[in-house]
Coordinates of C-alpha atoms and ligand atoms in Angstrom, one line a residue:
X232 CA -1.1 -22.6 -9.1
X233 CA -3.4 -21.3 -11.8
X234 CA -6.4 -19.4 -10.2
X235 CA -5.4 -16.4 -8.1
X236 CA -7.8 -14.4 -6.0
X237 CA -6.7 -10.8 -5.4
X238 CA -8.4 -9.0 -2.5
X239 CA -8.5 -5.2 -2.8
X240 CA -7.6 -5.4 -6.4
X241 CA -9.4 -2.2 -7.3
X242 CA -7.3 0.0 -5.0
X243 CA -3.9 1.5 -5.6
X244 CA -1.4 -1.4 -5.1
X245 CA -4.0 -4.1 -6.0
X246 CA -4.8 -2.5 -9.3
X247 CA -1.2 -2.2 -10.2
X248 CA -0.7 -5.9 -9.1
X249 CA -3.5 -7.1 -11.4
X250 CA -1.9 -5.1 -14.3
X251 CA 1.5 -6.5 -13.3
X252 CA 0.4 -10.1 -13.3
X253 CA -1.6 -9.8 -16.6
X254 CA 1.6 -8.4 -18.2
X255 CA 4.2 -10.7 -16.7
X256 CA 2.2 -13.9 -15.8
X257 CA -0.6 -14.3 -18.3
X258 CA -0.9 -18.0 -17.4
X259 CA -2.8 -17.0 -14.2
X260 CA -6.6 -16.7 -14.1
X261 CA -7.4 -13.7 -12.0
X262 CA -10.4 -13.1 -9.8
X263 CA -10.6 -9.8 -7.9
X264 CA -12.7 -9.0 -4.9
X265 CA -13.1 -5.4 -3.8
X266 CA -15.9 -3.6 -1.9
X267 CA -15.0 -0.4 -3.8
X268 CA -14.8 2.0 -0.9
X269 CA -13.8 5.6 -1.6
X270 CA -10.2 4.4 -2.7
X271 CA -11.3 1.5 -4.9
X272 CA -12.9 1.6 -8.3
X273 CA -13.6 -1.2 -10.8
X274 CA -12.9 1.2 -13.6
X275 CA -9.2 1.0 -12.7
X276 CA -9.3 -2.5 -14.2
X277 CA -11.2 -1.6 -17.4
X278 CA -8.3 -2.1 -19.7
X279 CA -7.8 -5.7 -18.5
X280 CA -11.5 -6.5 -17.9
X281 CA -11.4 -9.4 -20.5
X282 CA -8.6 -11.0 -18.5
X283 CA -10.2 -10.9 -15.0
X284 CA -13.4 -11.8 -13.1
X285 CA -14.5 -8.9 -10.8
X286 CA -16.6 -9.4 -7.7
X287 CA -17.9 -6.5 -5.7
X288 CA -18.1 -7.6 -2.1
X289 CA -16.8 -7.3 1.5
X290 CA -13.9 -9.6 2.6
X291 CA -15.4 -9.6 6.1
X292 CA -18.3 -11.6 4.6
X293 CA -17.3 -15.1 5.8
X294 CA -19.7 -17.1 3.5
X295 CA -18.7 -15.1 0.4
X296 CA -15.0 -15.5 1.1
X297 CA -15.4 -19.2 1.8
X298 CA -16.9 -19.7 -1.7
X299 CA -14.2 -17.6 -3.4
X300 CA -11.3 -19.1 -1.5
X301 CA -12.6 -22.6 -2.4
X302 CA -12.5 -21.8 -6.1
X303 CA -9.0 -20.5 -6.2
X304 CA -5.5 -21.9 -5.7
X305 CA -3.9 -18.9 -4.0
X306 CA -5.1 -15.6 -2.4
X307 CA -3.1 -12.4 -2.5
X308 CA -4.6 -10.3 0.2
X309 CA -4.3 -6.5 -0.3
X310 CA -7.7 -5.3 0.9
X311 CA -7.6 -2.9 3.8
X312 CA -8.5 0.5 5.0
X313 CA -5.1 2.1 4.4
X314 CA -5.0 5.8 5.4
X315 CA -3.6 6.8 8.8
X316 CA -5.4 10.1 8.9
X317 CA -8.7 8.4 8.4
X318 CA -8.0 5.9 11.1
X319 CA -7.5 8.8 13.6
X320 CA -11.0 10.2 12.7
X321 CA -12.9 6.8 12.6
X322 CA -11.0 3.6 13.6
X323 CA -14.0 1.2 13.3
X324 CA -13.8 0.5 9.5
X325 CA -10.1 -0.4 10.1
X326 CA -11.0 -2.9 12.7
X327 CA -13.7 -4.4 10.4
X328 CA -11.8 -4.6 7.2
X329 CA -8.2 -5.2 8.5
X330 CA -8.9 -7.5 11.4
X331 CA -12.2 -9.2 10.7
X332 CA -11.6 -9.2 7.0
X333 CA -8.3 -11.0 7.5
X334 CA -9.9 -13.5 9.9
X335 CA -12.5 -14.3 7.4
X336 CA -9.9 -15.1 4.7
X337 CA -7.8 -17.1 7.1
X338 CA -10.7 -19.3 8.0
X339 CA -11.4 -20.0 4.3
X340 CA -7.7 -20.7 3.7
X341 CA -7.6 -23.1 6.7
X342 CA -10.8 -24.9 5.6
X343 CA -9.8 -25.4 2.0
X344 CA -6.0 -25.7 2.4
X345 CA -5.1 -22.9 0.1
X346 CA -2.0 -20.8 -0.3
X347 CA -2.2 -17.2 1.1
X348 CA 0.1 -14.2 0.7
X349 CA -0.7 -11.5 3.2
X350 CA 0.3 -7.9 2.4
X351 CA 1.3 -5.7 5.3
X352 CA 3.2 -2.6 6.1
X353 CA 6.5 -1.5 7.8
X354 CA 4.3 0.6 10.2
X355 CA 3.7 -2.5 12.3
X356 CA 7.2 -1.9 13.8
X357 CA 6.5 1.6 15.0
X358 CA 9.0 4.3 14.2
X359 CA 12.8 5.0 14.4
X360 CA 14.4 8.2 15.5
X361 CA 16.2 10.3 12.8
X362 CA 19.7 9.6 14.1
X363 CA 19.2 5.8 14.7
X364 CA 21.5 3.8 12.4
X365 CA 19.0 0.9 12.7
X366 CA 16.5 -0.2 10.0
X367 CA 13.6 -2.6 10.4
X368 CA 14.3 -6.3 9.9
X369 CA 12.1 -9.4 10.0
X370 CA 13.1 -9.7 13.7
X371 CA 12.1 -6.2 14.8
X372 CA 9.4 -6.3 17.5
X373 CA 6.0 -5.0 16.7
X374 CA 5.2 -1.6 18.2
X375 CA 2.5 0.1 16.1
X376 CA 1.4 3.7 16.7
X377 CA -1.8 4.5 15.0
X378 CA -5.2 2.8 14.8
X379 CA -4.4 1.9 11.1
X380 CA -1.0 0.3 11.9
X381 CA -2.3 -1.5 15.0
X382 CA -5.0 -3.1 12.9
X383 CA -2.4 -4.2 10.3
X384 CA -0.2 -5.5 13.2
X385 CA -3.3 -7.5 14.5
X386 CA -3.9 -9.0 11.0
X387 CA -0.2 -10.1 10.8
X388 CA -0.4 -11.7 14.2
X389 CA -3.6 -13.6 13.1
X390 CA -1.8 -14.9 10.0
X391 CA 1.3 -15.9 12.2
X392 CA -1.0 -17.7 14.6
X393 CA -2.9 -19.5 11.8
X394 CA 0.5 -20.6 10.4
X395 CA 1.7 -22.0 13.7
X396 CA -1.5 -23.4 15.1
X397 CA -3.2 -24.7 12.0
X398 CA -0.3 -25.1 9.5
X399 CA -1.9 -22.7 6.9
X400 CA 0.4 -22.3 3.9
X401 CA 1.0 -18.5 4.2
X402 CA 3.7 -15.9 3.7
X403 CA 3.7 -12.3 4.9
X404 CA 5.4 -9.2 3.4
X405 CA 5.8 -5.8 5.1
X406 CA 6.6 -3.0 2.6
X407 CA 7.5 0.6 3.0
X408 CA 5.7 3.6 1.4
X409 CA 4.6 3.1 -2.1
X410 CA 4.1 5.7 -4.8
X411 CA 3.0 5.4 -8.5
X412 CA -0.2 5.5 -10.7
X413 CA -3.7 5.0 -9.2
X414 CA -2.8 6.1 -5.7
X415 CA -5.7 8.0 -4.0
X416 CA -5.1 11.7 -3.8
X417 CA -5.5 11.7 0.0
X418 CA -2.0 10.3 0.2
X419 CA 1.1 12.5 0.5
X420 CA 2.7 12.3 -3.0
X421 CA -0.4 12.4 -5.2
X422 CA -1.9 15.1 -2.9
X423 CA 1.0 17.4 -3.6
X424 CA 1.2 16.6 -7.4
X425 CA -2.5 17.3 -7.8
X426 CA -2.3 20.4 -5.5
X427 CA 0.4 21.9 -7.8
X428 CA -1.7 21.1 -11.0
X429 CA -4.7 22.7 -9.2
X430 CA -2.8 25.9 -8.2
X431 CA -2.8 24.9 -4.5
X432 CA 0.4 25.0 -2.4
X433 CA 1.8 21.6 -1.3
X434 CA 1.2 21.0 2.4
X435 CA 3.8 19.7 4.8
X436 CA 2.6 18.3 8.2
X437 CA 4.5 19.9 11.1
X438 CA 8.3 20.3 10.5
X439 CA 8.4 18.1 7.4
X440 CA 11.5 16.3 8.9
X441 CA 9.7 12.9 9.0
X442 CA 11.3 10.2 6.9
X443 CA 9.6 7.6 4.7
X444 CA 11.3 4.9 2.7
X445 CA 9.9 5.2 -0.8
X446 CA 9.4 2.4 -3.3
X447 CA 7.7 2.4 -6.7
X448 CA 4.5 0.3 -6.6
X449 CA 5.8 -1.9 -9.5
X450 CA 8.9 -2.8 -7.5
X451 CA 6.7 -3.8 -4.5
X452 CA 4.5 -5.9 -6.8
X453 CA 7.4 -7.6 -8.4
X454 CA 8.5 -8.7 -4.9
X455 CA 5.0 -9.9 -4.1
X456 CA 4.8 -12.0 -7.2
X457 CA 8.2 -13.5 -6.4
X458 CA 7.3 -14.3 -2.8
X459 CA 4.0 -15.9 -4.0
X460 CA 6.0 -18.2 -6.4
X461 CA 9.2 -18.8 -4.5
X462 CA 8.8 -17.6 -0.9
X463 CA 9.3 -20.1 1.9
X464 CA 5.9 -21.0 3.6
X465 CA 5.6 -19.6 7.0
X466 CA 8.1 -16.8 6.4
X467 CA 7.9 -13.0 6.6
X468 CA 9.8 -10.8 4.0
X469 CA 10.4 -7.1 4.3
X470 CA 10.2 -5.1 1.0
X471 CA 12.0 -1.8 0.6
X472 CA 14.2 -0.1 -2.0
X473 CA 16.6 2.0 0.1
X474 CA 14.5 5.1 -0.6
X475 CA 14.7 7.1 2.6
X476 CA 13.7 10.7 2.1
X477 CA 12.3 13.3 4.5
X478 CA 8.9 14.9 3.5
X479 CA 10.5 18.3 2.9
X480 CA 12.9 16.7 0.3
X481 CA 10.0 14.9 -1.4
X482 CA 7.9 18.1 -1.7
X483 CA 11.0 20.1 -3.0
X484 CA 11.7 17.3 -5.6
X485 CA 8.1 17.3 -6.8
X486 CA 8.1 21.1 -7.1
X487 CA 11.4 21.0 -9.0
X488 CA 10.2 18.3 -11.4
X489 CA 7.1 20.3 -12.1
X490 CA 9.0 23.4 -12.9
X491 CA 8.1 25.4 -9.8
X492 CA 10.1 27.2 -7.1
X493 CA 11.3 24.6 -4.5
X494 CA 10.2 26.9 -1.7
X495 CA 6.6 27.2 -2.9
X496 CA 4.9 25.0 -0.1
X497 CA 3.4 25.6 3.3
X498 CA 3.6 24.0 6.7
X499 CA 0.2 22.8 8.2
X500 CA -1.0 21.2 11.4
X501 CA 1.0 18.0 12.3
X502 CA -0.6 14.5 12.4
X503 CA -1.3 13.4 16.0
X504 CA 1.2 10.7 17.0
X505 CA 3.1 11.2 13.7
X506 CA 5.7 8.5 13.2
X507 CA 9.2 10.0 12.7
X508 CA 11.0 7.6 10.5
X509 CA 10.6 4.2 8.7
X510 CA 13.5 2.4 7.1
X511 CA 13.6 -1.2 5.7
X512 CA 16.5 -3.6 5.5
X513 CA 15.4 -5.9 2.7
X514 CA 18.6 -8.1 2.7
X515 CA 16.5 -11.3 3.2
X516 CA 14.4 -10.7 0.1
X517 CA 17.4 -9.8 -2.0
X518 CA 19.7 -12.6 -0.9
X519 CA 17.1 -15.5 -0.6
X520 CA 14.9 -14.6 -3.5
X521 CA 17.2 -12.4 -5.7
X522 CA 14.8 -9.4 -5.8
X523 CA 16.1 -6.0 -6.8
X524 CA 14.2 -2.8 -7.5
X525 CA 14.0 -1.7 -11.2
X526 CA 13.6 2.0 -10.3
X527 CA 17.1 2.9 -9.1
X528 CA 16.4 6.6 -8.7
X529 CA 13.5 8.1 -6.9
X530 CA 13.4 11.0 -9.4
X531 CA 12.7 8.7 -12.3
X532 CA 9.8 7.0 -10.5
X533 CA 8.5 10.3 -9.4
X534 CA 8.7 11.8 -12.9
X535 CA 6.7 8.9 -14.3
X536 CA 4.1 9.3 -11.5
X537 CA 3.8 13.1 -12.1
X538 CA 3.2 12.4 -15.8
X539 CA 0.5 9.9 -14.9
X540 CA -1.4 12.4 -12.8
X541 CA -1.0 15.1 -15.4
X542 CA -2.4 12.8 -18.1
X543 CA -5.2 11.3 -16.0
X544 CA -6.9 14.3 -14.6
X545 CA -10.4 12.8 -15.2
X546 CA -9.4 10.1 -12.8
X547 CA -8.7 12.4 -9.8
X548 CA -10.4 15.8 -10.5
X549 CA -13.9 14.8 -9.4
X550 CA -12.6 14.0 -5.9
X551 CA -10.2 16.9 -5.4
X552 CA -12.5 19.5 -3.8
X553 CA -13.9 17.0 -1.3
X554 CA -10.5 15.7 -0.3
X555 CA -9.1 19.2 0.2
X556 CA -12.2 20.4 2.1
X557 CA -11.8 17.5 4.5
X558 CA -8.1 18.3 5.1
X559 CA -8.8 22.0 5.5
X560 CA -11.4 21.3 8.1
X561 CA -8.6 19.6 10.1
X562 CA -6.2 22.5 9.6
X563 CA -4.2 20.4 7.1
Ligands
NAD153 P1 -6.0 1.5 -1.0 O1 -6.8 2.1 0.1 O2 -5.7 2.3 -2.2 O3 -6.7 0.1 -1.5 C1 -7.4 -0.8 -0.7 C2 -8.5 -1.5 -1.4 O4 -9.1 -2.4 -0.5 C3 -9.6 -0.5 -1.9 O5 -9.9 -0.8 -3.2 C4 -10.8 -0.8 -1.0 O6 -12.0 -0.7 -1.7 C5 -10.5 -2.3 -0.7 N1 -11.2 -2.7 0.6 C6 -11.1 -2.1 1.8 N2 -11.9 -2.7 2.7 C7 -12.4 -3.8 2.1 C8 -13.3 -4.8 2.4 N3 -13.8 -4.9 3.7 N4 -13.7 -5.7 1.5 C9 -13.2 -5.6 0.2 N5 -12.4 -4.7 -0.2 C10 -12.0 -3.8 0.7 O7 -4.7 0.9 -0.3 P2 -3.3 0.5 -0.9 O8 -2.4 1.6 -0.7 O9 -3.5 -0.1 -2.2 O10 -2.9 -0.7 0.1 C11 -3.1 -2.0 -0.2 C12 -2.5 -2.9 0.9 O11 -1.1 -2.7 1.0 C13 -3.1 -2.6 2.3 O12 -3.2 -3.9 2.9 C14 -2.0 -1.8 2.9 O13 -2.0 -1.9 4.3 C15 -0.7 -2.3 2.3 N6 0.4 -1.4 2.2 C16 0.3 -0.2 1.6 C17 1.4 0.6 1.4 C18 1.3 2.0 0.8 O14 2.3 2.7 0.8 N7 0.2 2.3 0.2 C19 2.7 0.2 1.9 C20 2.7 -1.1 2.5 C21 1.6 -1.9 2.7
DAU154 O1 4.8 2.8 5.4 C1 3.8 2.2 4.7 C2 2.5 3.0 4.9 O2 2.7 4.2 4.0 C3 1.3 2.2 4.4 O3 1.1 1.2 5.3 C4 0.0 3.1 4.4 O4 -1.1 2.4 3.9 C5 0.3 4.3 3.5 O5 -0.8 5.2 3.6 C6 1.6 5.0 4.0 O6 1.4 5.7 5.3 P1 1.9 7.1 5.7 O7 1.1 7.6 6.8 O8 3.4 7.1 5.8 O9 1.6 7.8 4.2 P2 0.9 9.3 3.9 O10 0.9 9.4 2.4 O11 -0.4 9.5 4.6 O12 2.0 10.3 4.5 C7 3.4 10.2 4.2 C8 4.1 11.3 5.0 O13 3.7 12.6 4.5 C9 3.8 11.2 6.5 O14 4.9 11.6 7.2 C10 2.7 12.3 6.6 C11 3.1 13.3 5.6 N1 2.1 14.2 4.9 C12 1.0 13.5 4.4 C13 0.0 14.3 3.8 C14 -1.2 13.6 3.2 C15 2.3 15.5 4.8 O15 3.3 16.1 5.2 N2 1.4 16.2 4.1 C16 0.2 15.7 3.6 O16 -0.6 16.4 3.0

């Protein structure tokens, strides 16, 4: 494998993945395709622009993807509409990018017999209750709740069907909640960090008891690179770093690390259909491929992330008023 096509490489995780590969695997030639929606920006790749080829385009464009897939050895597919709240307001872009976009890539991969790694989410499994000792495994049945997670589940099922019916050389990974640099400020952790910098109180949806299983984006990407190189074709791997925390604890930790009173937040309207808890059992990835997270404490990863948003205010400030106006119109 030499030429790698990264879809969605101008968004949060894809940007970090392109940086990760250019640091750790300089032998690869990287091509990135991204439509640059509100969450993606070619500028995120400016410091590695001499190491990549960037194409602005839509993954649902079958002809465009056919040509790009043909020219590459492997495709790592991150591109998606990714925010649950947006999917509740307008599901159609999620159907287009997440379902039709994945279909278009699968057809290219099938025709040209290329290697595909499909990036997915733990949300395809639905949610767990707070007192349930269970965690998600590769065998947990799909039960998605939101328009976002149901389109991701659909994309996974398409990949599974193309593996079984057409023998495409694909792997799938389902990861838990990521945090780190370049995450759009609509998302929970960067929203609260940039709220505090802007003198706005952090906002907790509903009771704040909901649990997410946090992983640093570099740990996610290290697992993706490993699966791409050593994963068994046809298999699914769950990625998670044992990072379960409830939302209230996360806000309190951010406030503490930023030198504020840990009670200085407010509760706002809950998300409709809000999933209660996600939790990943990543035993398969750890035992079969030897992956381990580098960030062993959430506070270390969070401190690095807070510092990045403090030092890169030009990156997020132009969008802050608009993002907050949208949330405030929803009572959030
Ligand atoms: P993001 O919204 O920050 O980035 C997605 C990127 O995809 C953007 O740059 C966007 O412009 C691009 N894109 C969207 N539709 C496109 C289209 N039709 N054609 C071309 N490009 C398009 O999202 P993210 O958080 O980086 O998520 C990346 C992937 O990882 C998604 O598939 C998501 O489901 C998955 N995932 C995310 C998390 C998380 O916590 N953020 C966890 C598990 C899995
Ligand atoms: O689990 C993986 C998923 O994690 C990914 O598939 C998604 O792409 C990614 O967006 C993320 O989904 P969540 O819905 O869990 O992430 P979000 O950052 O939107 O919210 C995290 C939790 O914080 C959730 O319980 C809702 C809550 N929340 C969110 C915001 C924006 C708040 O309490 N206040 C907020 O202001």
